Short mmCIF file of C-alpha atoms in Angstrom, two decimals:
data_model
loop_
_atom_site.label_atom_id
_atom_site.label_comp_id
_atom_site.label_asym_id
_atom_site.label_seq_id
_atom_site.Cartn_x
_atom_site.Cartn_y
_atom_site.Cartn_z
CA MET A 3 -121.90 130.65 -70.47
CA THR A 4 -121.96 127.34 -71.39
CA LEU A 5 -120.88 126.54 -75.11
CA PRO A 6 -123.88 125.38 -77.20
CA LEU A 7 -121.94 122.30 -78.42
CA ASP A 8 -123.27 118.92 -79.05
CA ILE A 9 -120.66 116.32 -80.23
CA ASP A 10 -121.91 112.63 -81.69
CA GLU A 11 -121.18 109.84 -79.35
CA GLU A 12 -119.17 108.05 -81.88
CA VAL A 13 -117.42 111.47 -82.83
CA ARG A 14 -116.62 111.86 -78.87
CA ASP A 15 -115.61 108.04 -78.27
CA ALA A 16 -112.92 108.60 -81.29
CA LEU A 17 -111.42 111.86 -79.94
CA GLU A 18 -111.18 110.48 -76.61
CA SER A 19 -109.44 107.35 -77.22
CA ASP A 20 -107.31 109.50 -80.06
CA ARG A 21 -108.52 107.78 -83.14
CA PRO A 22 -108.52 109.72 -86.03
CA VAL A 23 -111.60 111.92 -86.90
CA VAL A 24 -112.08 114.27 -90.07
CA ALA A 25 -114.42 117.32 -89.85
CA LEU A 26 -116.81 117.76 -93.00
CA GLU A 27 -118.30 121.02 -94.11
CA SER A 28 -121.87 121.60 -94.37
CA THR A 29 -122.37 123.99 -97.25
CA ILE A 30 -121.58 121.64 -99.66
CA VAL A 31 -124.71 120.16 -98.34
CA SER A 32 -127.04 123.27 -98.39
CA HIS A 33 -125.49 125.25 -100.71
CA GLY A 34 -122.91 123.40 -103.24
CA LEU A 35 -125.00 121.16 -105.00
CA PRO A 36 -128.51 120.53 -105.77
CA TYR A 37 -130.83 117.92 -104.04
CA PRO A 38 -130.45 114.97 -103.94
CA GLN A 39 -126.71 115.03 -105.67
CA ASN A 40 -125.58 116.97 -102.12
CA ILE A 41 -126.91 114.33 -99.80
CA GLU A 42 -125.38 111.90 -102.13
CA THR A 43 -122.21 113.69 -102.01
CA ALA A 44 -122.18 114.15 -98.40
CA ARG A 45 -122.56 110.38 -97.71
CA ALA A 46 -120.05 109.47 -100.23
CA ALA A 47 -117.56 111.41 -98.56
CA ALA A 48 -118.17 110.28 -95.07
CA ASN A 49 -118.18 106.83 -96.57
CA ALA A 50 -114.40 107.68 -97.83
CA VAL A 51 -113.55 108.78 -94.69
CA ARG A 52 -114.57 105.80 -93.04
CA ASP A 53 -112.95 103.56 -95.72
CA GLU A 54 -109.58 105.02 -94.55
CA GLY A 55 -110.25 104.07 -90.80
CA ALA A 56 -111.22 107.32 -89.58
CA VAL A 57 -114.44 108.69 -88.09
CA PRO A 58 -116.24 111.44 -90.21
CA ALA A 59 -117.68 114.33 -88.33
CA THR A 60 -120.14 116.69 -90.51
CA ILE A 61 -120.40 120.11 -88.65
CA ALA A 62 -123.62 122.60 -88.71
CA VAL A 63 -125.44 124.76 -86.72
CA LEU A 64 -128.83 123.29 -85.90
CA ALA A 65 -131.37 125.35 -84.01
CA GLY A 66 -128.53 127.58 -82.46
CA ARG A 67 -126.42 124.57 -81.37
CA LEU A 68 -123.09 123.80 -82.59
CA THR A 69 -123.21 120.20 -83.69
CA VAL A 70 -120.46 118.06 -84.59
CA GLY A 71 -121.30 114.42 -86.06
CA MET A 72 -124.87 115.10 -87.89
CA GLN A 73 -127.23 112.29 -88.24
CA GLU A 74 -128.66 111.17 -91.41
CA ALA A 75 -132.08 112.81 -90.79
CA GLU A 76 -130.35 116.15 -89.48
CA LEU A 77 -128.23 115.97 -93.07
CA ASP A 78 -131.25 115.06 -95.07
CA SER A 79 -133.36 117.90 -93.53
CA LEU A 80 -130.46 120.25 -94.48
CA ALA A 81 -129.83 119.06 -98.06
CA LYS A 82 -133.78 119.48 -98.84
CA ALA A 83 -133.51 122.99 -97.42
CA GLY A 84 -130.53 124.17 -99.40
CA HIS A 85 -130.13 128.09 -100.00
CA SER A 86 -132.85 128.88 -97.52
CA VAL A 87 -130.36 128.14 -94.46
CA LEU A 88 -127.78 130.57 -93.50
CA LYS A 89 -124.30 130.25 -94.81
CA LEU A 90 -122.38 130.95 -91.70
CA SER A 91 -118.59 132.24 -91.65
CA ARG A 92 -116.77 133.83 -88.39
CA ALA A 93 -118.65 137.03 -88.89
CA ASN A 94 -122.22 135.47 -88.30
CA LEU A 95 -121.64 132.55 -86.59
CA ALA A 96 -122.37 133.58 -82.97
CA THR A 97 -125.58 135.75 -84.35
CA CYS A 98 -126.84 132.28 -85.71
CA ILE A 99 -126.12 130.76 -82.44
CA ALA A 100 -127.77 133.50 -80.43
CA SER A 101 -130.84 133.73 -82.27
CA GLY A 102 -131.59 129.74 -82.42
CA GLU A 103 -131.35 129.57 -86.06
CA THR A 104 -129.79 126.75 -88.51
CA GLY A 105 -126.92 127.05 -90.70
CA ALA A 106 -124.49 125.53 -92.87
CA THR A 107 -120.82 126.14 -91.89
CA THR A 108 -118.18 127.24 -94.48
CA VAL A 109 -114.53 126.58 -94.28
CA ALA A 110 -113.85 129.06 -91.78
CA ALA A 111 -116.88 128.31 -89.38
CA THR A 112 -116.03 124.58 -89.87
CA MET A 113 -112.64 125.13 -88.92
CA ILE A 114 -113.73 127.11 -85.45
CA THR A 115 -116.28 124.39 -84.68
CA ALA A 116 -113.79 121.67 -85.20
CA HIS A 117 -111.10 123.11 -82.75
CA LEU A 118 -113.42 123.62 -80.13
CA ALA A 119 -114.56 119.89 -80.61
CA GLY A 120 -110.66 118.88 -80.53
CA ILE A 121 -110.67 117.83 -84.19
CA GLU A 122 -107.15 118.80 -85.98
CA VAL A 123 -108.26 117.41 -89.65
CA PHE A 124 -110.82 118.62 -91.95
CA ALA A 125 -111.72 118.31 -95.62
CA THR A 126 -113.28 120.19 -98.20
CA GLY A 127 -113.56 120.96 -101.62
CA GLY A 128 -111.57 124.24 -102.25
CA ILE A 129 -111.14 127.20 -100.09
CA GLY A 130 -111.78 130.72 -100.75
CA GLY A 131 -109.42 133.56 -101.39
CA VAL A 132 -108.82 136.78 -103.16
CA HIS A 133 -111.30 137.22 -105.82
CA ARG A 134 -110.83 138.52 -109.23
CA GLY A 135 -110.54 142.67 -109.06
CA ALA A 136 -109.86 142.66 -105.10
CA GLU A 137 -107.86 145.51 -105.58
CA ALA A 138 -111.07 147.22 -106.28
CA SER A 139 -113.66 145.43 -104.54
CA PHE A 140 -111.70 144.47 -101.34
CA ASP A 141 -113.41 141.22 -101.65
CA ILE A 142 -111.00 138.66 -99.87
CA SER A 143 -112.62 135.58 -98.10
CA THR A 144 -112.19 135.18 -94.42
CA ASP A 145 -111.11 131.69 -94.87
CA LEU A 146 -107.48 132.88 -95.38
CA GLN A 147 -107.53 134.43 -92.05
CA GLU A 148 -108.95 131.77 -90.49
CA LEU A 149 -106.09 129.70 -91.98
CA SER A 150 -103.64 132.04 -90.16
CA ILE A 151 -105.33 131.87 -86.57
CA THR A 152 -107.14 128.38 -86.10
CA PRO A 153 -104.70 125.61 -85.59
CA VAL A 154 -106.91 123.10 -88.04
CA ALA A 155 -105.20 121.10 -91.23
CA VAL A 156 -107.56 121.67 -94.16
CA VAL A 157 -107.31 119.15 -97.20
CA CYS A 158 -108.82 121.02 -100.21
CA ALA A 159 -108.31 120.95 -104.10
CA GLY A 160 -106.71 124.60 -103.89
CA ALA A 161 -108.31 127.78 -104.41
CA LYS A 162 -111.49 127.95 -106.18
CA ALA A 163 -110.73 128.47 -109.91
CA ILE A 164 -112.96 131.49 -110.09
CA LEU A 165 -110.58 133.41 -107.73
CA ASP A 166 -107.12 135.40 -108.06
CA ILE A 167 -105.20 132.29 -107.39
CA PRO A 168 -101.55 133.96 -107.48
CA LYS A 169 -102.79 136.76 -104.99
CA THR A 170 -104.34 134.16 -102.77
CA LEU A 171 -101.17 132.24 -102.44
CA GLU A 172 -99.41 135.61 -102.03
CA VAL A 173 -101.99 136.33 -98.82
CA LEU A 174 -101.18 133.22 -97.71
CA GLU A 175 -97.79 133.60 -97.44
CA THR A 176 -98.02 137.01 -95.93
CA LEU A 177 -100.22 135.44 -93.35
CA GLY A 178 -97.68 132.69 -92.39
CA VAL A 179 -99.80 129.75 -93.51
CA PRO A 180 -97.97 126.52 -94.51
CA VAL A 181 -99.34 125.49 -97.83
CA THR A 182 -98.38 121.75 -99.22
CA THR A 183 -99.20 120.11 -102.42
CA PHE A 184 -99.76 116.37 -102.11
CA GLY A 185 -97.91 114.45 -104.89
CA SER A 186 -97.32 117.34 -107.29
CA PRO A 187 -95.11 120.36 -107.70
CA ASP A 188 -97.86 122.47 -109.35
CA PHE A 189 -100.54 124.28 -107.08
CA PRO A 190 -104.02 122.86 -108.09
CA ALA A 191 -106.85 125.23 -109.42
CA PHE A 192 -109.72 123.33 -108.19
CA TRP A 193 -111.26 121.54 -111.19
CA SER A 194 -107.61 121.72 -113.01
CA ARG A 195 -104.60 119.64 -111.50
CA ALA A 196 -102.53 122.58 -112.26
CA SER A 197 -102.75 126.20 -111.97
CA SER A 198 -99.48 127.10 -113.81
CA LEU A 199 -98.09 128.36 -110.13
CA PRO A 200 -95.51 126.16 -108.39
CA SER A 201 -96.64 124.96 -104.85
CA PRO A 202 -94.61 126.44 -101.76
CA SER A 203 -94.16 123.01 -100.75
CA VAL A 204 -94.28 119.45 -102.30
CA SER A 205 -95.00 116.01 -100.27
CA ASP A 206 -95.89 112.60 -101.61
CA SER A 207 -96.14 111.22 -98.26
CA THR A 208 -99.03 111.51 -95.66
CA HIS A 209 -96.73 110.75 -92.77
CA GLN A 210 -94.17 113.41 -93.44
CA ILE A 211 -97.45 116.33 -93.75
CA ALA A 212 -98.40 114.77 -90.31
CA ARG A 213 -94.96 115.21 -88.63
CA GLU A 214 -95.20 118.64 -90.29
CA ILE A 215 -98.59 119.58 -88.46
CA LEU A 216 -97.00 118.18 -85.01
CA VAL A 217 -93.86 120.28 -85.44
CA HIS A 218 -95.68 123.34 -86.56
CA ARG A 219 -97.85 123.04 -83.01
CA SER A 220 -94.71 122.08 -81.01
CA LEU A 221 -93.19 125.52 -82.07
CA GLY A 222 -96.24 127.39 -80.82
CA LEU A 223 -96.86 128.75 -84.13
CA GLN A 224 -100.38 130.12 -84.76
CA GLY A 225 -102.90 128.83 -87.28
CA GLY A 226 -103.21 125.70 -89.29
CA GLN A 227 -102.26 124.48 -92.59
CA LEU A 228 -103.45 123.98 -96.14
CA ILE A 229 -102.71 120.75 -97.70
CA ALA A 230 -103.83 120.77 -101.47
CA ASN A 231 -104.64 117.69 -103.46
CA PRO A 232 -105.15 117.81 -107.05
CA VAL A 233 -108.50 116.46 -108.34
CA PRO A 234 -108.06 112.78 -109.87
CA ALA A 235 -106.91 112.95 -113.01
CA GLU A 236 -109.61 111.01 -114.63
CA ASP A 237 -111.96 113.69 -113.41
CA GLU A 238 -110.31 116.87 -113.98
CA ILE A 239 -111.28 119.49 -116.63
CA PRO A 240 -107.95 120.94 -117.80
CA SER A 241 -106.85 124.56 -117.47
CA ALA A 242 -107.25 125.06 -120.92
CA VAL A 243 -110.84 124.22 -121.18
CA MET A 244 -111.82 125.59 -117.85
CA ASN A 245 -110.15 128.87 -117.72
CA PRO A 246 -112.34 130.36 -120.93
CA LEU A 247 -115.51 129.13 -119.18
CA VAL A 248 -114.60 130.74 -115.82
CA GLU A 249 -113.62 134.21 -117.81
CA ARG A 250 -117.05 134.17 -119.39
CA ALA A 251 -118.63 133.25 -116.38
CA VAL A 252 -116.99 135.92 -114.23
CA SER A 253 -117.49 138.64 -116.98
CA GLU A 254 -121.20 137.99 -116.94
CA ALA A 255 -121.39 138.34 -113.05
CA ARG A 256 -119.65 141.60 -113.25
CA ARG A 257 -122.61 142.74 -115.27
CA GLU A 258 -125.34 141.24 -113.47
CA VAL A 259 -124.86 140.49 -110.15
CA SER A 260 -122.78 142.13 -107.03
CA GLY A 261 -121.66 140.98 -103.47
CA PRO A 262 -122.16 137.78 -102.01
CA LEU A 263 -124.45 136.68 -105.11
CA VAL A 264 -121.44 136.60 -107.33
CA THR A 265 -119.85 133.26 -106.18
CA PRO A 266 -123.14 131.17 -106.68
CA PHE A 267 -124.00 132.84 -109.97
CA VAL A 268 -120.39 132.36 -111.35
CA LEU A 269 -120.62 128.48 -110.13
CA LYS A 270 -123.99 127.97 -111.57
CA ARG A 271 -122.95 129.53 -115.05
CA ILE A 272 -119.86 127.15 -115.01
CA PHE A 273 -121.98 124.22 -114.20
CA GLU A 274 -124.20 125.34 -117.29
CA LEU A 275 -121.25 126.20 -119.47
CA SER A 276 -119.33 122.86 -118.90
CA GLU A 277 -122.54 120.93 -119.15
CA GLY A 278 -122.00 119.47 -115.79
CA ARG A 279 -118.62 118.32 -116.05
CA SER A 280 -117.69 121.12 -113.14
CA ALA A 281 -120.08 118.76 -110.83
CA LYS A 282 -118.71 115.54 -111.94
CA ALA A 283 -115.54 116.98 -111.01
CA ASN A 284 -116.85 118.62 -107.68
CA ARG A 285 -117.84 115.20 -106.43
CA ALA A 286 -114.40 113.49 -107.25
CA LEU A 287 -112.25 116.05 -105.86
CA MET A 288 -114.32 115.82 -102.26
CA LEU A 289 -114.20 112.40 -102.21
CA SER A 290 -110.36 112.43 -102.97
CA ASN A 291 -109.72 114.88 -100.11
CA ALA A 292 -111.69 113.27 -97.71
CA SER A 293 -109.70 110.07 -98.22
CA LEU A 294 -106.77 111.75 -97.96
CA ALA A 295 -107.60 113.83 -94.74
CA ALA A 296 -108.59 110.59 -93.22
CA ARG A 297 -104.91 109.18 -93.94
CA ILE A 298 -103.34 112.10 -92.58
CA ALA A 299 -105.73 112.00 -89.34
CA SER A 300 -104.75 108.40 -88.95
CA ASP A 301 -100.92 109.13 -89.13
CA LEU A 302 -101.54 112.13 -86.69
CA SER A 303 -102.98 109.50 -84.28
CA ALA A 304 -100.32 106.68 -85.04
CA LEU A 305 -97.35 109.78 -84.39
CA ARG A 306 -98.88 110.33 -81.02
CA LYS A 307 -99.17 106.78 -79.95
CA THR A 308 -95.57 106.13 -80.72
CA GLY A 309 -94.23 109.38 -79.52
#
């Protein structure tokens, strides 16, 4: 059957001429922030990509069609719909398309669609990972498996701080996913610049990161790369402040909700307990990641042109 894939004209032109393109997910629009902060953040992230000379491509499923590069009206509609639209990952992506529904793509679904479109770099806020207590619940995000099989470089602010970060890094190592932190020896913890864990690899150069991506693929190694980008210093919430809030929110979640309701509950409580500081940091790290991803995509394009 014909792949139900719609690529925006600007994005298609950039890909065909080997100009840099950065994929952006749509769950930050539908599920990440309330309206109108969600649409404002999405626009700001796209502008951050453009400011670095790359083309942004926000990805979603609209009426059963994979859409790469959403128009303003489509973004606004998704932002207003919020949690009423499906949240798509690998497991339910095909079901959404086959049923003609609309859904917002998570890290895994965005990676899959970006790869189908030929986009190599993707900017997000933070990846999913191993949940606290996973030794009993077996709750591990499919984002980690996706990183091991889909050849897309993902720029993020580390794993979400509500997760078990040591176990997340251990699983990434087991799956053979290269992890590099940009400009810091410490692996970041989303709202905080350091998780107290050393990064598996460190780089101060987007050019070097782009070279590593190309070499990884030249060797025929499967999967993508994770580039961790610490939240800007002026916007971070230090671990000493954030960790007690996370512990309290996670503890409350264990008593009150289960399954897929846990993460949104915890994030909402952290927003309340931090008096909105977490949302401010979310926006700042998303824009920083979009900017870094655009620079890496630009270096990838330049390296190809120079051989």
